[in-house]
CSV table of C-alpha atoms in Angstrom, one decimal:
chain,number,residue,atom,x,y,z
A,14,UNK,CA,-106.1,155.8,21.2
A,15,UNK,CA,-106.7,156.9,17.6
A,16,UNK,CA,-105.7,155.2,14.4
A,17,UNK,CA,-102.4,155.5,12.5
A,18,UNK,CA,-101.5,159.0,11.6
A,19,UNK,CA,-100.6,157.9,8.1
A,20,UNK,CA,-103.5,155.9,6.8
A,21,UNK,CA,-103.6,153.9,3.6
A,22,UNK,CA,-107.0,155.2,2.3
A,23,UNK,CA,-107.4,158.9,2.1
A,24,UNK,CA,-110.5,160.0,0.1
A,25,UNK,CA,-112.4,159.6,-3.1
A,26,UNK,CA,-111.6,161.8,-6.0
A,27,UNK,CA,-115.1,162.2,-7.6
A,28,UNK,CA,-116.3,164.1,-10.7
A,29,UNK,CA,-118.6,167.1,-10.0
A,30,UNK,CA,-122.4,166.4,-9.9
A,31,UNK,CA,-124.6,169.0,-11.7
A,32,UNK,CA,-126.0,170.3,-8.4
A,33,UNK,CA,-125.6,170.1,-4.7
A,34,UNK,CA,-127.7,171.2,-1.7
A,35,UNK,CA,-124.7,173.3,-0.6
A,36,UNK,CA,-121.3,174.2,-2.0
A,37,UNK,CA,-118.3,175.3,0.0
A,38,UNK,CA,-115.8,177.2,-2.1
A,39,UNK,CA,-112.3,176.6,-0.7
A,40,UNK,CA,-110.8,173.3,0.4
A,41,UNK,CA,-108.6,174.8,3.2
A,42,UNK,CA,-109.2,173.8,6.7
A,43,UNK,CA,-112.0,176.2,7.4
A,44,UNK,CA,-113.8,175.0,4.3
A,45,UNK,CA,-113.3,171.3,5.3
A,46,UNK,CA,-114.4,172.1,8.8
A,47,UNK,CA,-117.5,173.8,7.4
A,48,UNK,CA,-118.3,170.7,5.3
A,49,UNK,CA,-117.7,168.4,8.3
A,50,UNK,CA,-120.1,170.3,10.5
A,51,UNK,CA,-122.7,170.6,7.8
A,52,UNK,CA,-122.9,166.8,7.8
A,53,UNK,CA,-122.3,166.2,11.5
A,54,UNK,CA,-124.5,169.0,13.0
A,55,UNK,CA,-127.1,169.6,10.3
A,56,UNK,CA,-127.3,166.3,8.4
A,57,UNK,CA,-126.4,167.8,5.0
A,58,UNK,CA,-124.3,165.5,3.0
A,59,UNK,CA,-125.3,166.4,-0.6
A,60,UNK,CA,-122.4,168.9,-0.4
A,61,UNK,CA,-119.3,169.7,-2.5
A,62,UNK,CA,-116.1,171.3,-1.4
A,63,UNK,CA,-114.4,173.1,-4.3
A,64,UNK,CA,-110.6,173.4,-4.1
A,65,UNK,CA,-108.7,175.0,-7.0
A,66,UNK,CA,-105.4,173.3,-6.0
A,67,UNK,CA,-105.3,170.1,-3.9
A,68,UNK,CA,-106.2,169.5,-0.3
A,69,UNK,CA,-103.4,170.7,1.9
A,70,UNK,CA,-101.8,172.9,-0.7
A,71,UNK,CA,-102.3,176.3,0.9
A,72,UNK,CA,-102.4,177.9,4.4
A,73,UNK,CA,-103.6,174.6,5.9
A,74,UNK,CA,-100.0,173.4,6.0
A,75,UNK,CA,-98.3,176.8,6.0
A,76,UNK,CA,-99.3,177.9,9.5
A,77,UNK,CA,-97.2,177.5,12.6
A,78,UNK,CA,-99.7,175.1,14.3
A,79,UNK,CA,-100.3,177.2,17.4
A,80,UNK,CA,-103.7,176.7,19.2
A,81,UNK,CA,-104.9,179.1,21.9
A,82,UNK,CA,-108.0,181.0,22.9
A,83,UNK,CA,-106.7,183.9,25.0
A,84,UNK,CA,-108.1,186.8,23.0
A,85,UNK,CA,-109.2,190.0,24.7
A,86,UNK,CA,-112.9,190.6,23.9
A,87,UNK,CA,-115.9,188.5,24.9
A,88,UNK,CA,-116.9,188.1,21.2
A,89,UNK,CA,-113.5,186.6,20.4
A,90,UNK,CA,-113.4,184.6,23.6
A,91,UNK,CA,-116.7,183.0,22.6
A,92,UNK,CA,-115.6,181.7,19.2
A,93,UNK,CA,-111.9,180.9,19.9
A,94,UNK,CA,-112.7,179.1,23.2
A,95,UNK,CA,-115.5,177.1,21.5
A,96,UNK,CA,-112.8,176.2,18.9
A,97,UNK,CA,-110.3,175.1,21.6
A,98,UNK,CA,-113.0,173.0,23.3
A,99,UNK,CA,-113.7,171.3,20.0
A,100,UNK,CA,-110.0,170.7,19.4
A,101,UNK,CA,-109.9,168.9,22.8
A,102,UNK,CA,-112.3,166.3,21.5
A,103,UNK,CA,-111.3,166.0,17.8
A,104,UNK,CA,-108.5,163.4,18.1
A,105,UNK,CA,-111.1,160.9,19.5
A,106,UNK,CA,-114.0,162.1,17.3
A,107,UNK,CA,-112.0,161.8,14.1
A,108,UNK,CA,-110.2,158.7,15.3
A,109,UNK,CA,-107.0,160.0,14.0
A,110,UNK,CA,-104.0,161.1,16.1
A,111,UNK,CA,-102.9,164.4,14.8
A,112,UNK,CA,-100.6,165.0,17.8
A,113,UNK,CA,-102.7,167.7,19.6
A,114,UNK,CA,-100.4,168.7,22.4
A,115,UNK,CA,-101.6,171.2,25.2
A,116,UNK,CA,-98.1,172.2,26.2
A,117,UNK,CA,-98.9,175.8,27.1
A,118,UNK,CA,-98.6,179.1,25.3
A,119,UNK,CA,-96.4,181.9,26.7
A,120,UNK,CA,-97.0,185.5,25.5
A,121,UNK,CA,-94.0,187.5,26.7
A,122,UNK,CA,-94.1,191.1,27.9
A,123,UNK,CA,-91.1,193.3,27.3
A,124,UNK,CA,-92.3,196.8,28.2
A,125,UNK,CA,-94.5,198.3,30.9
A,126,UNK,CA,-97.2,198.7,28.2
A,127,UNK,CA,-96.9,194.9,27.4
A,128,UNK,CA,-97.2,194.1,31.1
A,129,UNK,CA,-100.4,196.2,31.5
A,130,UNK,CA,-101.9,194.7,28.4
A,131,UNK,CA,-101.0,191.2,29.4
A,132,UNK,CA,-102.4,191.4,32.9
A,133,UNK,CA,-105.5,193.0,31.6
A,134,UNK,CA,-105.9,190.3,29.0
A,135,UNK,CA,-105.3,187.5,31.5
A,136,UNK,CA,-108.0,189.0,33.8
A,137,UNK,CA,-110.4,189.4,30.9
A,138,UNK,CA,-109.8,185.8,29.8
A,139,UNK,CA,-110.6,184.6,33.4
A,140,UNK,CA,-113.8,186.6,33.4
A,141,UNK,CA,-114.7,184.8,30.1
A,142,UNK,CA,-114.1,181.5,31.7
A,143,UNK,CA,-110.8,180.9,29.8
A,144,UNK,CA,-107.7,179.6,31.7
A,145,UNK,CA,-105.1,182.3,31.9
A,146,UNK,CA,-102.3,183.2,34.3
A,147,UNK,CA,-99.8,186.0,34.7
A,148,UNK,CA,-96.2,184.8,35.3
A,149,UNK,CA,-93.5,187.0,36.7
A,150,UNK,CA,-90.0,187.0,35.2
A,151,UNK,CA,-88.9,184.3,37.7
A,152,UNK,CA,-91.9,182.1,36.9
A,153,UNK,CA,-91.2,182.4,33.2
A,154,UNK,CA,-87.6,181.2,33.8
A,155,UNK,CA,-89.0,178.2,35.8
A,156,UNK,CA,-91.6,177.4,33.1
A,157,UNK,CA,-89.3,177.7,30.1
A,158,UNK,CA,-85.7,177.7,31.2
A,159,UNK,CA,-84.1,178.3,27.8
A,160,UNK,CA,-85.5,181.8,27.6
A,161,UNK,CA,-83.0,184.5,28.4
A,162,UNK,CA,-84.6,186.3,31.4
A,163,UNK,CA,-81.6,188.3,32.3
A,164,UNK,CA,-82.3,192.1,32.7
A,165,UNK,CA,-79.5,193.3,30.4
A,166,UNK,CA,-80.9,192.3,27.0
A,167,UNK,CA,-82.5,194.8,24.7
A,168,UNK,CA,-86.0,193.5,25.3
A,169,UNK,CA,-86.0,192.1,28.8
A,170,UNK,CA,-88.7,189.6,29.8
A,171,UNK,CA,-90.8,191.5,32.4
A,172,UNK,CA,-93.4,188.7,32.6
A,173,UNK,CA,-95.8,186.7,30.4
A,174,UNK,CA,-99.3,185.4,30.1
A,175,UNK,CA,-99.7,181.7,30.1
A,176,UNK,CA,-102.5,179.6,28.7
A,177,UNK,CA,-101.8,176.1,29.8
A,178,UNK,CA,-104.5,174.6,27.6
A,179,UNK,CA,-103.0,176.2,24.5
A,180,UNK,CA,-100.5,174.2,22.4
A,181,UNK,CA,-99.8,172.8,19.0
A,182,UNK,CA,-101.0,170.0,16.7
A,183,UNK,CA,-99.7,168.5,13.5
A,184,UNK,CA,-101.4,170.4,10.7
A,185,UNK,CA,-100.8,168.0,7.8
A,186,UNK,CA,-102.2,165.1,9.8
A,187,UNK,CA,-105.2,167.2,10.6
A,188,UNK,CA,-105.8,167.8,6.9
A,189,UNK,CA,-105.8,164.0,6.5
A,190,UNK,CA,-108.1,163.5,9.5
A,191,UNK,CA,-110.8,166.0,8.6
A,192,UNK,CA,-110.7,165.3,4.8
A,193,UNK,CA,-111.2,161.6,5.4
A,194,UNK,CA,-114.1,162.4,7.8
A,195,UNK,CA,-115.8,164.7,5.3
A,196,UNK,CA,-115.3,162.1,2.5
A,197,UNK,CA,-116.8,159.4,4.8
A,198,UNK,CA,-120.0,161.4,5.1
A,199,UNK,CA,-120.3,161.1,1.2
A,200,UNK,CA,-119.4,164.8,0.7
A,201,UNK,CA,-117.5,165.3,-2.6
A,202,UNK,CA,-114.1,166.8,-2.3
A,203,UNK,CA,-113.5,168.3,-5.8
A,204,UNK,CA,-109.8,169.1,-6.3
A,205,UNK,CA,-108.5,171.1,-9.3
A,206,UNK,CA,-111.8,172.8,-9.4
A,207,UNK,CA,-111.4,176.6,-9.5
A,208,UNK,CA,-114.4,178.9,-9.3
A,209,UNK,CA,-114.4,181.3,-12.3
A,210,UNK,CA,-117.9,182.8,-11.9
A,211,UNK,CA,-120.7,183.1,-9.4
A,212,UNK,CA,-124.2,183.0,-10.8
A,213,UNK,CA,-126.6,185.5,-9.2
A,214,UNK,CA,-130.2,185.8,-10.4
A,215,UNK,CA,-132.5,188.4,-8.8
A,216,UNK,CA,-130.1,189.0,-5.9
A,217,UNK,CA,-129.9,185.3,-5.1
A,218,UNK,CA,-127.0,182.8,-5.8
A,219,UNK,CA,-127.9,180.0,-8.1
A,220,UNK,CA,-124.6,178.3,-8.7
A,221,UNK,CA,-121.0,178.6,-9.7
A,222,UNK,CA,-118.9,178.3,-12.9
A,223,UNK,CA,-115.8,176.3,-12.4
A,224,UNK,CA,-112.9,174.9,-14.4
A,225,UNK,CA,-114.7,171.6,-14.1
A,226,UNK,CA,-118.0,172.9,-15.4
A,227,UNK,CA,-121.0,174.7,-14.0
A,228,UNK,CA,-122.4,173.5,-10.6
A,229,UNK,CA,-125.8,174.6,-9.3
A,230,UNK,CA,-126.7,175.3,-5.7
A,231,UNK,CA,-128.7,177.9,-3.9
A,232,UNK,CA,-126.5,177.7,-0.8
A,233,UNK,CA,-122.9,178.7,-1.4
A,234,UNK,CA,-120.2,179.5,1.2
A,235,UNK,CA,-117.0,181.4,0.3
A,236,UNK,CA,-114.1,180.2,2.5
A,237,UNK,CA,-111.1,181.3,0.5
A,238,UNK,CA,-108.8,183.2,2.9
A,239,UNK,CA,-106.5,185.4,0.8
A,240,UNK,CA,-108.5,185.0,-2.3
A,241,UNK,CA,-111.8,186.1,-0.8
A,242,UNK,CA,-111.9,189.5,-2.4
A,243,UNK,CA,-111.4,187.9,-5.8
A,244,UNK,CA,-114.5,185.6,-5.2
A,245,UNK,CA,-116.6,188.5,-3.8
A,246,UNK,CA,-115.8,190.5,-6.9
A,247,UNK,CA,-117.2,187.6,-9.0
A,248,UNK,CA,-120.5,188.0,-7.0
A,249,UNK,CA,-120.5,191.7,-7.3
A,250,UNK,CA,-119.6,193.0,-3.8
A,251,UNK,CA,-116.5,194.2,-2.0
A,252,UNK,CA,-114.9,193.0,1.3
A,253,UNK,CA,-112.6,195.0,3.7
A,254,UNK,CA,-109.8,192.5,3.2
A,255,UNK,CA,-106.2,193.0,2.1
A,256,UNK,CA,-104.0,190.0,1.1
A,257,UNK,CA,-100.5,189.8,2.5
A,258,UNK,CA,-97.7,187.2,2.6
A,259,UNK,CA,-97.1,185.7,6.1
A,260,UNK,CA,-93.8,183.9,6.3
A,261,UNK,CA,-92.7,181.1,8.5
A,262,UNK,CA,-89.7,178.8,8.7
A,263,UNK,CA,-88.4,175.6,10.3
A,264,UNK,CA,-84.9,174.5,11.5
A,265,UNK,CA,-83.4,171.1,10.9
A,266,UNK,CA,-84.5,168.4,13.4
A,267,UNK,CA,-83.1,168.9,16.9
A,268,UNK,CA,-83.5,167.1,20.2
A,269,UNK,CA,-86.4,168.4,22.2
A,270,UNK,CA,-85.3,171.7,23.8
A,271,UNK,CA,-88.5,173.8,23.9
A,272,UNK,CA,-91.3,172.6,26.1
A,273,UNK,CA,-94.0,175.1,25.2
A,274,UNK,CA,-95.0,177.8,22.7
A,275,UNK,CA,-93.2,181.1,23.1
A,276,UNK,CA,-94.7,184.2,21.5
A,277,UNK,CA,-93.6,187.8,21.6
A,278,UNK,CA,-95.6,190.5,19.8
A,279,UNK,CA,-93.1,193.2,20.7
A,280,UNK,CA,-90.1,191.5,19.0
A,281,UNK,CA,-92.1,189.8,16.2
A,282,UNK,CA,-91.5,186.2,16.7
A,283,UNK,CA,-93.4,183.1,17.8
A,284,UNK,CA,-91.8,179.6,18.1
A,285,UNK,CA,-92.6,176.1,19.1
A,286,UNK,CA,-90.9,172.7,18.5
A,287,UNK,CA,-92.6,170.0,16.6
A,288,UNK,CA,-92.8,166.5,17.9
A,289,UNK,CA,-90.4,165.5,15.1
A,290,UNK,CA,-87.9,168.1,16.3
A,291,UNK,CA,-88.0,171.1,14.0
A,292,UNK,CA,-88.2,174.5,15.5
A,293,UNK,CA,-91.2,176.2,13.9
A,294,UNK,CA,-91.1,180.0,13.8
A,295,UNK,CA,-93.4,182.6,12.4
A,296,UNK,CA,-93.0,186.3,11.6
A,297,UNK,CA,-95.1,189.3,11.0
A,298,UNK,CA,-96.8,189.9,7.6
A,299,UNK,CA,-94.9,191.6,4.8
A,300,UNK,CA,-96.2,195.1,4.5
A,301,UNK,CA,-97.3,195.0,0.9
A,302,UNK,CA,-100.3,193.4,-0.8
A,303,UNK,CA,-99.4,190.1,-2.5
A,304,UNK,CA,-100.7,186.8,-3.8
A,305,UNK,CA,-97.2,185.4,-4.5
A,306,UNK,CA,-96.8,183.0,-1.5
A,307,UNK,CA,-93.4,184.5,-0.9
A,308,UNK,CA,-92.1,187.5,1.1
A,309,UNK,CA,-89.0,189.5,1.6
A,310,UNK,CA,-86.0,188.1,3.4
A,311,UNK,CA,-85.5,191.0,5.8
A,312,UNK,CA,-88.7,190.0,7.5
A,313,UNK,CA,-87.2,186.6,8.3
A,314,UNK,CA,-83.9,188.2,9.3
A,315,UNK,CA,-85.7,190.4,11.8
A,316,UNK,CA,-87.6,187.5,13.2
A,317,UNK,CA,-84.4,185.3,13.6
A,318,UNK,CA,-82.6,188.2,15.4
A,319,UNK,CA,-85.4,188.4,17.9
A,320,UNK,CA,-85.6,184.6,18.4
A,321,UNK,CA,-81.8,184.3,19.0
A,322,UNK,CA,-81.8,187.2,21.5
A,323,UNK,CA,-84.7,185.6,23.4
A,324,UNK,CA,-83.4,182.0,23.2
A,325,UNK,CA,-79.6,182.2,22.7
A,326,UNK,CA,-79.1,178.5,22.1
A,327,UNK,CA,-81.1,178.9,18.8
A,328,UNK,CA,-78.0,180.6,17.4
A,329,UNK,CA,-76.5,177.2,16.6
A,330,UNK,CA,-79.6,176.0,14.7
A,331,UNK,CA,-79.9,176.2,10.9
A,332,UNK,CA,-82.8,177.3,8.8
A,333,UNK,CA,-84.0,174.3,6.8
A,334,UNK,CA,-86.7,176.0,4.7
A,335,UNK,CA,-88.9,179.1,4.6
A,336,UNK,CA,-92.2,179.8,2.9
A,337,UNK,CA,-95.2,182.1,2.9
A,338,UNK,CA,-99.0,181.8,2.9
A,339,UNK,CA,-101.4,184.5,1.7
A,340,UNK,CA,-103.4,185.8,4.6
A,341,UNK,CA,-106.6,187.8,4.5
A,342,UNK,CA,-106.1,190.8,6.8
A,343,UNK,CA,-109.2,192.6,8.1
A,344,UNK,CA,-109.2,196.1,9.5
A,345,UNK,CA,-109.8,195.0,13.2
A,346,UNK,CA,-107.8,191.8,13.2
A,347,UNK,CA,-111.1,189.8,13.6
A,348,UNK,CA,-112.8,187.5,11.1
A,349,UNK,CA,-115.8,188.2,8.8
A,350,UNK,CA,-118.2,185.3,9.1
A,351,UNK,CA,-121.8,185.7,8.0
A,352,UNK,CA,-124.3,186.8,5.4
A,353,UNK,CA,-123.5,188.9,2.2
A,354,UNK,CA,-125.5,191.3,0.0
A,355,UNK,CA,-126.3,188.2,-2.1
A,356,UNK,CA,-129.1,185.9,-0.7
A,357,UNK,CA,-127.8,182.3,-0.1
A,358,UNK,CA,-124.2,183.4,-0.3
A,359,UNK,CA,-122.3,183.4,2.9
A,360,UNK,CA,-118.7,184.4,3.6
A,361,UNK,CA,-116.0,183.2,6.1
A,362,UNK,CA,-112.7,185.1,5.8
A,363,UNK,CA,-110.6,187.7,7.5
A,364,UNK,CA,-108.9,185.3,9.9
A,365,UNK,CA,-105.6,186.9,8.8
A,366,UNK,CA,-102.6,185.5,10.6
A,367,UNK,CA,-104.5,183.4,13.0
A,368,UNK,CA,-107.0,181.1,11.3
A,369,UNK,CA,-105.5,177.7,12.1
A,370,UNK,CA,-106.4,177.7,15.8
A,371,UNK,CA,-110.0,178.7,14.9
A,372,UNK,CA,-110.6,175.9,12.4
A,373,UNK,CA,-113.3,173.9,14.3
A,374,UNK,CA,-115.2,176.8,15.7
A,375,UNK,CA,-115.1,178.6,12.4
A,376,UNK,CA,-116.5,175.6,10.6
A,377,UNK,CA,-119.1,175.0,13.3
A,378,UNK,CA,-120.5,178.6,13.0
A,379,UNK,CA,-120.2,178.7,9.2
A,380,UNK,CA,-122.1,175.4,8.8
A,381,UNK,CA,-124.8,176.8,11.0
A,382,UNK,CA,-125.0,180.0,9.0
A,383,UNK,CA,-125.2,178.1,5.7
A,384,UNK,CA,-127.6,175.5,6.9
A,385,UNK,CA,-130.1,177.8,8.6
A,386,UNK,CA,-129.5,181.1,6.8
A,387,UNK,CA,-129.0,182.7,10.2
A,388,UNK,CA,-125.7,183.6,11.8
A,389,UNK,CA,-124.7,181.4,14.7
A,390,UNK,CA,-124.8,183.3,18.0
A,391,UNK,CA,-121.0,182.9,18.4
A,392,UNK,CA,-120.2,184.4,15.0
A,393,UNK,CA,-123.0,187.0,14.8
A,394,UNK,CA,-120.8,189.8,16.1
A,395,UNK,CA,-118.3,189.1,13.2
A,396,UNK,CA,-120.8,190.3,10.5
A,397,UNK,CA,-119.8,192.2,7.5
A,398,UNK,CA,-122.1,195.0,8.7
A,399,UNK,CA,-119.8,195.9,11.5
A,400,UNK,CA,-117.7,198.0,9.1
A,401,UNK,CA,-120.9,200.1,8.5
A,402,UNK,CA,-122.1,200.3,12.1
A,403,UNK,CA,-118.7,200.7,13.6
A,404,UNK,CA,-119.1,197.8,16.0
A,405,UNK,CA,-115.5,196.6,15.5
A,406,UNK,CA,-113.8,193.9,17.5
A,407,UNK,CA,-110.3,195.2,17.8
A,408,UNK,CA,-108.0,192.3,18.5
A,409,UNK,CA,-104.7,193.9,17.4
A,410,UNK,CA,-103.5,193.6,21.0
A,411,UNK,CA,-104.1,189.9,21.3
A,412,UNK,CA,-103.3,189.2,17.7
A,413,UNK,CA,-100.5,191.7,16.8
A,414,UNK,CA,-98.0,189.9,14.6
A,415,UNK,CA,-98.4,186.7,16.6
A,416,UNK,CA,-102.1,186.0,16.0
B,22,UNK,CA,-86.5,192.3,-0.7
B,23,UNK,CA,-88.0,194.7,-3.2
B,24,UNK,CA,-85.8,197.2,-5.0
B,25,UNK,CA,-87.9,200.3,-5.2
B,26,UNK,CA,-87.0,203.3,-7.3
B,27,UNK,CA,-88.0,206.3,-5.2
B,28,UNK,CA,-89.5,209.0,-7.5
B,29,UNK,CA,-87.1,211.5,-5.9
B,30,UNK,CA,-83.9,209.5,-4.9
B,31,UNK,CA,-83.7,206.5,-7.3
B,32,UNK,CA,-83.4,202.8,-6.5
B,33,UNK,CA,-83.2,201.9,-2.8
B,34,UNK,CA,-83.8,198.8,-0.7
B,35,UNK,CA,-87.4,198.1,0.5
B,36,UNK,CA,-86.3,198.5,4.2
B,37,UNK,CA,-85.9,202.3,3.6
B,38,UNK,CA,-89.6,202.6,2.7
B,39,UNK,CA,-93.0,202.2,4.4
B,40,UNK,CA,-96.1,201.0,2.6
B,41,UNK,CA,-99.1,203.1,2.2
B,42,UNK,CA,-101.7,200.8,0.5
B,43,UNK,CA,-103.9,201.7,-2.4
B,44,UNK,CA,-103.2,205.0,-4.2
B,45,UNK,CA,-105.8,207.5,-5.5
B,46,UNK,CA,-108.3,207.0,-2.7
B,47,UNK,CA,-110.1,210.4,-2.6
B,48,UNK,CA,-111.7,211.8,0.5
B,49,UNK,CA,-115.5,211.8,0.0
B,50,UNK,CA,-116.5,215.1,-1.5
B,51,UNK,CA,-119.9,215.2,0.3
B,52,UNK,CA,-118.8,213.9,3.6
B,53,UNK,CA,-121.8,215.4,5.5
B,54,UNK,CA,-124.3,213.8,3.0
B,55,UNK,CA,-123.0,210.3,2.4
B,56,UNK,CA,-124.6,207.2,4.1
B,57,UNK,CA,-123.0,205.1,6.8
B,58,UNK,CA,-122.4,202.4,4.2
B,59,UNK,CA,-120.5,204.8,1.9
B,60,UNK,CA,-118.5,206.2,4.8
B,61,UNK,CA,-117.7,202.6,6.0
B,62,UNK,CA,-116.5,201.7,2.5
B,63,UNK,CA,-114.3,204.8,2.4
B,64,UNK,CA,-112.8,204.0,5.7
B,65,UNK,CA,-112.3,200.2,5.5
B,66,UNK,CA,-112.6,198.9,1.9
B,67,UNK,CA,-109.7,199.0,-0.5
B,68,UNK,CA,-109.1,197.3,-3.8
B,69,UNK,CA,-107.2,194.0,-3.4
B,70,UNK,CA,-106.5,193.0,-7.0
B,71,UNK,CA,-104.6,189.9,-8.1
B,72,UNK,CA,-102.4,191.7,-10.6
B,73,UNK,CA,-101.3,195.3,-11.1
B,74,UNK,CA,-102.0,197.6,-8.2
B,75,UNK,CA,-101.5,201.3,-7.9
B,76,UNK,CA,-100.1,201.8,-4.4
B,77,UNK,CA,-98.4,204.4,-2.2
B,78,UNK,CA,-94.9,204.2,-0.7
B,79,UNK,CA,-93.1,206.7,1.5
B,80,UNK,CA,-89.3,206.9,1.6
B,81,UNK,CA,-89.3,206.9,5.4
B,82,UNK,CA,-85.6,206.5,6.0
B,83,UNK,CA,-84.6,208.6,3.0
B,84,UNK,CA,-86.2,211.8,1.6
B,85,UNK,CA,-89.4,211.1,3.6
B,86,UNK,CA,-91.6,211.9,0.6
B,87,UNK,CA,-94.6,210.0,-0.8
B,88,UNK,CA,-94.9,208.7,-4.3
B,89,UNK,CA,-97.0,206.1,-6.2
B,90,UNK,CA,-96.0,202.8,-7.7
B,91,UNK,CA,-97.7,200.3,-10.0
B,92,UNK,CA,-96.7,196.9,-8.8
B,93,UNK,CA,-97.9,193.4,-9.6
B,94,UNK,CA,-99.3,191.6,-6.6
B,95,UNK,CA,-98.5,188.3,-8.3
B,96,UNK,CA,-94.9,188.8,-9.5
B,97,UNK,CA,-94.0,191.8,-7.4
B,98,UNK,CA,-92.7,193.5,-10.6
B,99,UNK,CA,-92.8,197.3,-10.5
B,100,UNK,CA,-94.0,198.7,-13.9
B,101,UNK,CA,-94.4,202.4,-13.1
B,102,UNK,CA,-93.2,205.0,-10.5
B,103,UNK,CA,-94.7,208.5,-10.4
B,104,UNK,CA,-95.1,211.4,-8.0
B,105,UNK,CA,-98.0,211.7,-5.6
B,106,UNK,CA,-100.7,213.9,-7.1
B,107,UNK,CA,-100.3,212.6,-10.7
B,108,UNK,CA,-102.7,210.2,-12.3
B,109,UNK,CA,-101.8,206.6,-12.9
B,110,UNK,CA,-99.8,206.5,-16.2
B,111,UNK,CA,-101.8,205.4,-19.2
B,112,UNK,CA,-98.9,203.2,-20.2
B,113,UNK,CA,-99.0,201.2,-17.0
B,114,UNK,CA,-100.3,197.8,-17.8
B,115,UNK,CA,-103.5,196.5,-16.4
B,116,UNK,CA,-105.1,199.9,-16.2
B,117,UNK,CA,-108.8,199.3,-16.0
B,118,UNK,CA,-110.2,202.4,-14.4
B,119,UNK,CA,-112.4,200.1,-12.4
B,120,UNK,CA,-112.7,200.2,-8.6
B,121,UNK,CA,-114.4,203.0,-6.7
B,122,UNK,CA,-112.0,205.7,-5.7
B,123,UNK,CA,-109.7,205.0,-8.7
B,124,UNK,CA,-108.8,208.2,-10.4
B,125,UNK,CA,-111.2,210.3,-8.3
B,126,UNK,CA,-109.3,213.4,-7.5
């Protein structure tokens, strides 16, 4: 089994070098995974990860830790399932137990429309080689007994999809695990290093200006989630991304009462229980654009009302704390991962409310794109050009509020 | 929860309103002549500033009328409210005139 989850040594805190073979802008999980696979798959270690705050200060530890791959379309199945298969090996590969637990993910259906969409998605998943099952109301009651499956409630449970290989992991421990692995390759993790300018000469990127001085590189990847449009603006192009707050909350520590992940797009809630005992719940995004890392209370109120109706024993739990992350919402609820109008500059954003689960697959494909200059086959459909050609990958059904 | 001063009814809770995104986005005047890239940009790309943002709201559960707001995306402070069809007030802070679509009418 892997090493202690709370190691003594974390990573070096180096000063920036004047230039690198490649720069990853953004020290969130997708940036860290990009750096990890640049070294592991492509042998690139003269690399820096630029983080304006500190590692683990943003969405890396604000997500609700759910991992699954049961998206509708083949393009999504490809990258999310690749990601899930990578998750299945990462505890051993990183030699760090970040509590990856494949306890199963239920997506509840409350209306005839939900049922049809759920059955269709389970069938589509199986055709893509992804494990998926359709459960009847009685089977939902057997699998997760604390859900109220009585017919009289406002949004009765008419069935659910189940992905047994889905689950949760401890996100802060994963930040430790992957940061240490990246550092061990000799890659510089530069914290407190905000990018304030992007140097472009003759249509080609040549480096970045930062709060810790200029750094040169002809290979730069932007992996900045909610701040992606700000960075793109520095390089002179626009992205179809809107930044919104996405709120989540935890209860106090409770005995283990919830054995799986329960998600419901229709009533806007998704919940799991951490190993330590907190109930971890997420909501839908706040409607307005924001960079403030906080949202409006009525969104949480709405989410709690839904959770308590679905799982009545939650009524006795108390909210311990709430927070928000800034998510990068794209028009089709699918990511943007690929080349930009600037040579040598690649972008990875638009994961919106669902980036955590995709961390390894996203980093794998981004590293390939940065190292070779050509999009990885799994991420090629997620190009920026699709908003010109119209080849959208509409995952609002699989993502909805509960991405 | 935001307290939004409807241009027609006065201050009301945010839950009475629906959000409409960036204001002052004009339909392309030469829609049969523009390129796919320009059409795609009109359909999908909106400004996403870190700071003051001119945006549309509709008083869905009140008078059901649209109006515009200048609101900071960093502090959520609302600095101007004005009827749909009017230009962004000169006095509203952060007015840059930048961004395609801005002010095009």
